[in-house]
CSV table of N, CA and C in Angstrom, one decimal:
chain,number,residue,atom,x,y,z
B,193,MET,N,30.6,-0.2,6.6
B,193,MET,CA,29.5,-0.9,8.2
B,193,MET,C,28.6,-0.6,7.9
B,194,LYS,N,28.2,0.5,6.5
B,194,LYS,CA,26.5,0.8,6.0
B,194,LYS,C,25.7,-1.0,6.2
B,195,ALA,N,26.3,-1.7,4.8
B,195,ALA,CA,25.9,-2.8,4.6
B,195,ALA,C,25.6,-3.6,6.0
B,196,PHE,N,25.8,-3.2,7.0
B,196,PHE,CA,25.6,-4.1,8.3
B,196,PHE,C,25.0,-3.0,9.3
B,197,THR,N,24.5,-2.4,8.7
B,197,THR,CA,23.4,-1.6,9.9
B,197,THR,C,21.8,-0.6,9.2
B,198,LYS,N,22.2,-0.8,8.1
B,198,LYS,CA,21.2,0.1,6.7
B,198,LYS,C,19.9,-1.0,7.6
B,199,HIS,N,19.5,-2.9,7.2
B,199,HIS,CA,18.9,-2.9,7.0
B,199,HIS,C,18.6,-3.3,8.9
B,200,PRO,N,18.9,-3.5,9.8
B,200,PRO,CA,18.5,-3.2,11.4
B,200,PRO,C,18.3,-1.5,11.7
B,201,ASN,N,18.8,-0.7,11.5
B,201,ASN,CA,18.0,0.4,11.4
B,201,ASN,C,17.0,0.8,10.5
B,202,SER,N,17.2,-0.1,9.4
B,202,SER,CA,15.0,0.4,9.1
B,202,SER,C,14.1,-0.6,9.8
B,203,VAL,N,14.5,-1.3,10.7
B,203,VAL,CA,13.3,-2.0,11.1
B,203,VAL,C,13.2,-1.9,12.8
B,204,GLY,N,14.5,-0.7,13.5
B,204,GLY,CA,14.2,-0.4,14.2
B,204,GLY,C,15.2,-1.2,15.1
B,205,GLU,N,16.5,-1.3,15.2
B,205,GLU,CA,17.6,-1.8,15.5
B,205,GLU,C,18.8,-2.2,15.1
B,206,SER,N,19.3,-2.4,16.6
B,206,SER,CA,20.9,-1.8,16.4
B,206,SER,C,21.3,-3.2,15.4
B,207,TYR,N,22.7,-3.8,15.3
B,207,TYR,CA,23.5,-5.1,14.7
B,207,TYR,C,23.2,-5.9,15.6
B,208,PHE,N,23.8,-5.7,16.5
B,208,PHE,CA,23.5,-6.7,17.9
B,208,PHE,C,22.0,-7.0,18.4
B,209,GLN,N,21.3,-6.0,18.6
B,209,GLN,CA,20.0,-5.9,18.6
B,209,GLN,C,19.0,-7.4,17.3
B,210,HIS,N,19.7,-7.2,16.3
B,210,HIS,CA,19.1,-7.4,14.9
B,210,HIS,C,19.2,-9.4,14.9
B,211,MET,N,20.9,-9.0,15.4
B,211,MET,CA,21.7,-10.4,15.7
B,211,MET,C,20.1,-11.1,16.3
B,212,ARG,N,20.3,-11.1,17.1
B,212,ARG,CA,19.5,-11.7,19.0
B,212,ARG,C,18.1,-11.9,18.0
B,213,VAL,N,16.9,-11.2,17.7
B,213,VAL,CA,16.2,-11.5,17.2
B,213,VAL,C,16.3,-12.8,15.7
B,214,SER,N,17.3,-12.5,14.8
B,214,SER,CA,17.8,-13.6,13.6
B,214,SER,C,18.0,-14.4,14.5
B,215,PHE,N,18.4,-14.5,14.9
B,215,PHE,CA,19.3,-15.9,15.7
B,215,PHE,C,18.1,-17.0,16.6
B,216,GLY,N,17.1,-16.2,17.6
B,216,GLY,CA,16.1,-16.2,17.9
B,216,GLY,C,15.0,-17.3,17.1
B,217,PHE,N,15.0,-16.2,15.7
B,217,PHE,CA,14.3,-16.8,14.6
B,217,PHE,C,14.1,-18.1,13.5
B,218,GLY,N,15.9,-17.7,13.6
B,218,GLY,CA,16.1,-19.1,12.9
B,218,GLY,C,16.4,-20.7,14.1
B,219,GLY,N,16.7,-19.9,15.2
B,219,GLY,CA,17.0,-21.5,16.0
B,219,GLY,C,15.3,-21.8,16.1
B,220,ARG,N,14.2,-21.8,16.2
B,220,ARG,CA,12.8,-21.9,16.2
B,220,ARG,C,12.8,-22.3,14.7
B,221,MET,N,13.2,-21.4,14.0
B,221,MET,CA,12.9,-23.3,12.8
B,221,MET,C,13.2,-23.6,12.1
B,222,PHE,N,14.2,-23.6,13.1
B,222,PHE,CA,15.6,-25.2,12.9
B,222,PHE,C,15.0,-26.4,13.4
B,223,VAL,N,14.3,-26.0,14.9
B,223,VAL,CA,14.0,-27.2,15.7
B,223,VAL,C,13.1,-27.2,14.9
B,224,ALA,N,11.7,-26.7,14.5
B,224,ALA,CA,10.7,-27.0,13.5
B,224,ALA,C,11.1,-27.8,12.3
B,225,ALA,N,12.1,-27.8,11.2
B,225,ALA,CA,13.0,-28.1,11.1
B,225,ALA,C,12.7,-29.6,11.4
B,226,VAL,N,13.4,-30.1,12.5
B,226,VAL,CA,13.7,-31.3,12.9
B,226,VAL,C,13.1,-31.6,13.3
B,227,GLY,N,11.6,-31.2,14.0
B,227,GLY,CA,10.2,-31.9,14.3
B,227,GLY,C,10.0,-32.6,12.9
B,228,CYS,N,10.1,-31.4,11.2
B,228,CYS,CA,9.0,-31.8,10.4
B,228,CYS,C,10.0,-33.1,9.7
B,229,PHE,N,11.1,-33.4,10.1
B,229,PHE,CA,12.0,-34.1,9.8
B,229,PHE,C,11.7,-35.9,10.2
B,230,LEU,N,11.7,-35.8,11.6
B,230,LEU,CA,11.0,-36.4,12.2
B,230,LEU,C,9.7,-37.4,11.9
B,231,HIS,N,8.7,-36.1,12.2
B,231,HIS,CA,7.1,-36.5,11.4
B,231,HIS,C,7.0,-36.9,9.9
B,232,GLY,N,7.9,-36.6,9.2
B,232,GLY,CA,8.0,-37.7,8.0
B,232,GLY,C,8.5,-39.0,8.0
B,233,ILE,N,9.4,-39.1,9.0
B,233,ILE,CA,10.0,-40.6,9.8
B,233,ILE,C,8.6,-41.9,10.2
B,234,PHE,N,7.9,-40.8,11.1
B,234,PHE,CA,7.3,-41.2,12.8
B,234,PHE,C,6.1,-40.2,12.4
B,235,PRO,N,4.9,-40.8,11.6
B,235,PRO,CA,4.0,-39.7,11.8
B,235,PRO,C,3.3,-39.1,13.2
B,236,PHE,N,3.5,-40.2,13.7
B,236,PHE,CA,2.1,-39.8,14.7
B,236,PHE,C,3.9,-38.9,15.7
B,237,LEU,N,4.9,-39.0,15.5
B,237,LEU,CA,5.4,-38.1,16.6
B,237,LEU,C,5.3,-35.7,15.2
B,238,CYS,N,5.4,-35.3,16.3
B,238,CYS,CA,5.1,-33.8,15.9
B,238,CYS,C,4.4,-33.1,15.1
B,239,VAL,N,3.4,-34.0,15.3
B,239,VAL,CA,2.3,-33.5,14.4
B,239,VAL,C,2.1,-31.9,14.4
B,240,LYS,N,1.5,-31.0,14.9
B,240,LYS,CA,1.6,-29.8,14.7
B,240,LYS,C,2.7,-28.8,14.7
B,241,THR,N,4.1,-29.9,14.6
B,241,THR,CA,5.2,-29.1,15.0
B,241,THR,C,5.4,-27.6,13.8
B,242,GLY,N,6.2,-28.3,12.8
B,242,GLY,CA,6.1,-27.6,11.9
B,242,GLY,C,4.8,-26.5,11.6
B,243,SER,N,3.8,-26.0,12.2
B,243,SER,CA,2.7,-25.8,11.7
B,243,SER,C,2.6,-24.4,12.8
B,244,THR,N,2.5,-25.0,13.8
B,244,THR,CA,2.5,-24.5,15.1
B,244,THR,C,3.9,-23.1,14.8
B,245,ALA,N,4.5,-23.6,15.0
B,245,ALA,CA,5.4,-22.5,14.7
B,245,ALA,C,5.8,-21.8,13.6
B,246,ILE,N,5.2,-22.4,11.8
B,246,ILE,CA,5.4,-20.9,11.3
B,246,ILE,C,4.2,-20.2,12.2
B,247,HIS,N,3.7,-20.9,12.3
B,247,HIS,CA,1.6,-19.9,12.6
B,247,HIS,C,2.8,-18.2,13.7
B,248,SER,N,3.6,-19.3,15.3
B,248,SER,CA,4.0,-18.3,16.1
B,248,SER,C,5.2,-17.3,15.2
B,249,LEU,N,6.1,-18.0,14.9
B,249,LEU,CA,6.9,-16.7,13.8
B,249,LEU,C,6.1,-16.4,13.5
B,250,ASN,N,5.1,-16.3,12.1
B,250,ASN,CA,4.1,-15.4,11.3
B,250,ASN,C,3.9,-14.4,12.7
B,251,HIS,N,3.0,-14.9,13.6
B,251,HIS,CA,2.4,-13.8,14.3
B,251,HIS,C,3.4,-12.6,14.9
B,252,ASN,N,5.0,-13.5,15.8
B,252,ASN,CA,5.8,-12.4,16.6
B,252,ASN,C,5.9,-11.5,15.1
B,253,LEU,N,6.6,-11.7,13.9
B,253,LEU,CA,7.2,-10.9,13.3
B,253,LEU,C,6.0,-10.2,12.4
B,254,VAL,N,4.8,-10.2,12.9
B,254,VAL,CA,4.1,-8.8,12.3
B,254,VAL,C,3.9,-8.8,13.5
B,255,GLU,N,3.2,-9.0,14.5
B,255,GLU,CA,2.9,-8.0,15.8
B,255,GLU,C,4.3,-7.7,15.9
B,256,ASN,N,5.4,-8.1,16.1
B,256,ASN,CA,6.4,-6.8,17.2
B,256,ASN,C,7.3,-6.4,16.1
B,257,ARG,N,7.1,-6.0,14.7
B,257,ARG,CA,7.8,-5.4,13.1
B,257,ARG,C,7.6,-4.4,13.9
B,258,ASP,N,8.7,-2.8,13.6
B,258,ASP,CA,8.5,-2.1,13.5
B,258,ASP,C,8.3,-1.3,12.4
B,259,ARG,N,6.9,-0.6,12.4
B,259,ARG,CA,6.2,0.2,11.3
B,259,ARG,C,7.1,0.6,9.9
B,260,ARG,N,8.1,0.8,9.4
B,260,ARG,CA,9.5,1.7,8.9
B,260,ARG,C,9.5,0.3,8.0
B,261,ASP,N,9.5,0.9,6.3
B,261,ASP,CA,9.5,-0.4,5.1
B,261,ASP,C,11.2,-1.2,5.1
B,262,ALA,N,10.4,-1.8,5.3
B,262,ALA,CA,12.3,-2.4,5.5
B,262,ALA,C,11.8,-4.0,4.9
B,263,PRO,N,12.1,-3.8,3.5
B,263,PRO,CA,12.0,-5.0,2.3
B,263,PRO,C,13.0,-5.8,3.0
B,264,CYS,N,12.9,-7.1,2.9
B,264,CYS,CA,13.5,-7.9,3.2
B,264,CYS,C,14.7,-7.7,2.1
B,265,TYR,N,14.8,-8.0,1.0
B,265,TYR,CA,16.2,-7.7,0.1
B,265,TYR,C,16.1,-6.7,-0.3
B,266,PRO,N,16.9,-5.6,0.0
B,266,PRO,CA,16.9,-4.3,-0.1
B,266,PRO,C,17.2,-4.0,-2.2
B,267,LYS,N,16.3,-3.2,-2.8
B,267,LYS,CA,16.1,-2.8,-3.8
B,267,LYS,C,17.9,-2.6,-4.4
B,268,ASP,N,18.4,-2.0,-3.6
B,268,ASP,CA,19.3,-0.9,-4.6
B,268,ASP,C,20.7,-1.8,-4.4
């Protein structure tokens, strides 16, 4: 169980809270990726989709994160 709860606890979330937040970020990144692919084919579509998503996701991650030490990849 520790493998499933160590990181979520380090950012002040339960397992299911962390899953919800992660799925939200992943969904937004997926939509942005589709927009980027569409933009590659049709340069007049989704002109700011990727950059807007990156800016928004970064802002949400930095502004809403718990200030505990929470590396992306565990050191141990």
